[in-house]
Amino acid sequence: MGVVGDRIGPVRSRDRFMHGESVEGSVRSPILSSWQRSRLLGLSPDQSELPFNQDIDRDGRLVRAAVPVLDRLQSIFSGSQMNISLADGYGAVLARRFGEKSMADRLPAIQTVPGFVFAEQFAGTNGIGLTLAERRLCQVYGAEHFAERAQASACTAIPVRDQISGHIEGVLCLGYPYTDANPALIPVVRKAAEAIERRLMEQSSARERGLLQAYLDAASRARGSGYAEDGHPIGMAELLQSELEQSDQTTLKEKATELMSSAHRAAAEVSLSRGRSVTLVSRPVTSPSGVEGIVIEALLPEEPEHHAPAPAHAAPSPEGRPRAAPGPAATAAGPSTPPGTGTDARGRADGMVRGLVLVGEPEVGKYAVAARRRLELLAEASNRIGTTLDVSRTAWELAETAVPRLADFVTIDVPEPVLRGEESAHPTDEMHRTVVHGIREDCPFYPVGEQVNLHPATPHLRSLTTGQPVLEPDLRAAFGWIAQDPAHAELLLAHNIHSLITVPLMARGVVLGIASFYRSQDPAPYGDDDRSLAQELAARASLCIDNARRYTREHTLALALQRSLLPRGLPEQSAVEVAHRYLPAESGVGGDWFDVIPLSGTRVALLVGDVVGHGLHAAATMGRLRTAARNFAELELAPDELLTHLDNLTVRLDREEGGDHPAPGSTGIVGATCLYAIYDPTTQQCTMARAGHPPPALVSPDGSVTLLDLPAGPPLGLGGLPFESMEIQLPEHSQLILYTDGLIEDRHRDIDVALDQLVGALAHADRAPEDTCQAVLDTVAPEHPGDDIALLVARTHAMAPDRIAGWDLPADPARVGEIRAAAVGQLSRWGLEESSFATELLLSELMTNAVRYGTGPIRVRLIHDSTLICEVYDASSTAPRMRHAATTDEGGRGLFLVAQLAQAWGTRYTTEGKVIWAECALTAA
């Protein structure tokens, strides 16, 4: 995504990200990572203020080195909308230039005045901040910016490094309208940064200059020296640029720094790309003032048919003048041939390219090596720590990153409430060993899972109390540490563990635990630099652990809400034998639900649904829809009518959520899919309808499996579109399988493959629903579900014919007595004589009302189930209404009497009319 994609960057992906949706794969990885960091830092896209640093060094070495380059860039981009910025290593802008000078009067101060800080933690995703975070050239287009104020612009930024230590001294950034994006800007900004770095080298110390001068004096005495006309060596970036790629030059600099730190004559073979290699040679050199240093030279075989580039001293630099000599201890590529060896003007001799790589003092080299390794470790930590939202796993990632480059052993203790996602009220009393990791496994630390009680004098408790790291360079003299457990301390000392750094894990004012770094192999004790590095690692890990803790808490709350809204137990009914499963997604609770609802006439409703989104909002929406569905089911609505009512409700909810002031945490979008089925065991008919939901599966008694071709219908929330029901005859002991899409949808598997797996898992006859549930989950469910899974398996039963009795009733009041007598006889055959009186009275009232107010044909039915069910059918669509009759009224008391005699009664509509039903307890008399 970028300018080429949709002109102003990934607008749609950014909107989805801001709404909490996953955009992985649709946004460049560095941009997505920066967005995530910006959001985790609590930044707001509409923020307009940035920190302003009045104490910036506007005349420091970086500015002095950059001024000619900035002036040259301003000249190159004269008349354009280019905004040229130079920032320090903390993101504070030191200097600005504009292609069109009037821009300084039109743009806001934040884009024109030096001093504003654009580090990512303050400004979110932007060129300067992202470059400092990624430590390499970065480009940000339009909507890739986190802040809304920058949406109309794009930028290309590159770090400016000190070539001795590898430290990033600052950032050079070109800002421009997103419509002016051009790939040609990359080489321009890269060359400009190289020019600033060379000028920084020219400001090196007098000691290093003396070492370089001694080298130059020795080389100038050699015949046929390969120096430029002004006597300066030619830089490696000029001499070897055509021979070496950028990655190769970086490799050479790093290896040269290691050689220089060894402080003695040595040589090393360095493998390069394309199967090439170069030999680095170090030799001592002494300045006129007596400073002893090291020279690192490179010997590179010249490739066949290689043509030398134009003389370096004639090539213009980005400053607009001939290239000057690089500073001492810098990348330089003058000839390194000993006196008496002839070379050409480019430092070539005997088919070899020779060049000066580095000049400096060994201690400086050691510092550079150590500093670079620390920087590399911190950069690696950014990628390795926090890959999951699991507290324990994040703690393990901290330990794995620190071993062995910072520590030989790492232990991490975390309060038990933090592991559950809570804050610990008394962290020092609730510490549990969570991680033990080291270079070997035989070291006798407290094992994982054991509670750790901290002695007041221990460095661990001091760290927690002060909030600062504690360094114990010699554990044999660390009496507080020894007093914690003298016997245990002796065991550790016996394993040559001699130095310790303890760092509290804290984020946003919450104590999350404590990390302990132990050293054993390196005889040198830990120092202040090690303590700072440990603190930085722990700070990064703490933020990730706190994010994981917060996620765990929210996940637990959402899961608790979700489970509280799901059925806690299945109702008693005889129509189907039911088993169910609910599995929450690993990444967040969704809005899946299922339900089993007993209906009149021994029928049962089966329901599964899936709300769009995840989290508390989805769970709450699910609860509202499930409650509404149960209420609509109580109205005895047909499946297609029930889905229509749910669709209307979803539309209203969507309007509420998507208003001008949506609820906190709401996505502003409400939608769902649903499948609703009604099974009647007296007729073995099942009526189903679905709203955008996966089709149900039917397992016949012989084990054959069918994915029912049920009309799909639109998802809930679109509004105004019809739903269609389908009826199917189910043989007794068939199994109906209803599920949500989390069962079959997985990014690592095609949906057709999942459906085939589902059919295979179901193809077994005479299996209990519980066994079917488990088999489906074991075979079909993803190993790491990305969405919730709701599964409902119902094995059908059929009502025995001898437990159903029915009669046709002519529309003649005189015939009511005959049917009543026949019903009493049937009750006697069922052994329900005690229920005869109440049933006879109840039937009499229902039949009389049907004859008087209904329309023929009229039919009476008795069903002997766990209760006695009386039903009277007629072709009228007018529903009876119970009322309180006055003492002077001659009628109006029939339904009141029915309500008193029955434990439940009601009306349901059919395609031909209606049914008035009443349900009586079998003990009624």
Coordinates of N, CA, C and O in Angstrom, one line a residue, residues 841-842 845-846 849 880-885 891-902 905:
L841 N -62.5 -30.2 31.7 CA -63.0 -28.9 31.8 C -62.3 -27.9 30.9 O -62.8 -27.1 30.2
L842 N -61.0 -28.1 30.9 CA -60.1 -27.3 30.0 C -60.4 -27.5 28.5 O -60.6 -26.5 27.8
E845 N -63.7 -25.8 27.5 CA -63.6 -24.4 27.2 C -63.0 -24.1 25.9 O -63.4 -23.3 25.1
L846 N -61.9 -24.8 25.6 CA -61.1 -24.5 24.3 C -62.0 -24.9 23.1 O -62.0 -24.2 22.1
N849 N -64.9 -22.4 22.6 CA -64.5 -21.2 22.0 C -64.2 -21.3 20.5 O -64.5 -20.5 19.7
P880 N -57.4 -15.5 20.7 CA -58.2 -15.2 21.9 C -57.4 -14.2 22.9 O -56.2 -14.2 22.9
R881 N -58.2 -13.5 23.7 CA -57.5 -12.6 24.6 C -58.2 -12.7 26.0 O -59.4 -12.6 26.1
M882 N -57.4 -13.0 27.0 CA -58.0 -13.1 28.3 C -58.3 -11.8 28.9 O -57.5 -10.8 28.8
R883 N -59.5 -11.7 29.6 CA -59.8 -10.4 30.2 C -60.5 -10.7 31.5 O -60.9 -11.8 31.8
H884 N -60.6 -9.7 32.3 CA -61.4 -9.8 33.6 C -62.8 -9.5 33.4 O -63.2 -8.3 33.0
A885 N -63.6 -10.5 33.5 CA -65.1 -10.3 33.3 C -65.7 -9.6 34.5 O -65.4 -9.9 35.7
G891 N -70.4 -13.9 30.1 CA -69.3 -14.7 29.6 C -67.9 -14.0 29.8 O -67.8 -13.1 30.6
G892 N -66.9 -14.5 29.1 CA -65.6 -13.9 29.3 C -64.7 -14.5 30.3 O -63.6 -14.0 30.6
R893 N -65.2 -15.7 30.9 CA -64.4 -16.3 32.0 C -63.7 -17.6 31.6 O -63.0 -18.2 32.3
G894 N -63.9 -18.0 30.3 CA -63.3 -19.2 29.8 C -61.8 -19.3 29.8 O -61.2 -20.2 30.4
L895 N -61.1 -18.3 29.2 CA -59.7 -18.3 29.2 C -59.1 -18.1 30.6 O -58.0 -18.6 30.9
F896 N -59.8 -17.3 31.4 CA -59.3 -17.2 32.8 C -59.3 -18.6 33.5 O -58.4 -18.9 34.2
L897 N -60.3 -19.3 33.2 CA -60.4 -20.7 33.8 C -59.3 -21.6 33.2 O -58.7 -22.3 34.0
V898 N -59.1 -21.5 31.9 CA -58.0 -22.2 31.3 C -56.6 -21.9 31.9 O -55.8 -22.8 32.2
A899 N -56.4 -20.6 32.1 CA -55.1 -20.2 32.7 C -54.9 -20.7 34.2 O -53.8 -21.0 34.6
Q900 N -56.0 -20.9 34.9 CA -56.0 -21.4 36.2 C -55.7 -22.9 36.2 O -55.0 -23.4 37.1
L901 N -56.3 -23.6 35.3 CA -56.1 -25.1 35.2 C -54.8 -25.5 34.6 O -54.3 -26.6 35.0
A902 N -54.2 -24.8 33.7 CA -53.0 -25.2 33.0 C -51.8 -24.5 33.6 O -51.9 -23.4 34.2
W905 N -50.2 -21.9 28.8 CA -51.1 -21.9 27.7 C -50.7 -20.8 26.7 O -49.9 -19.9 27.0

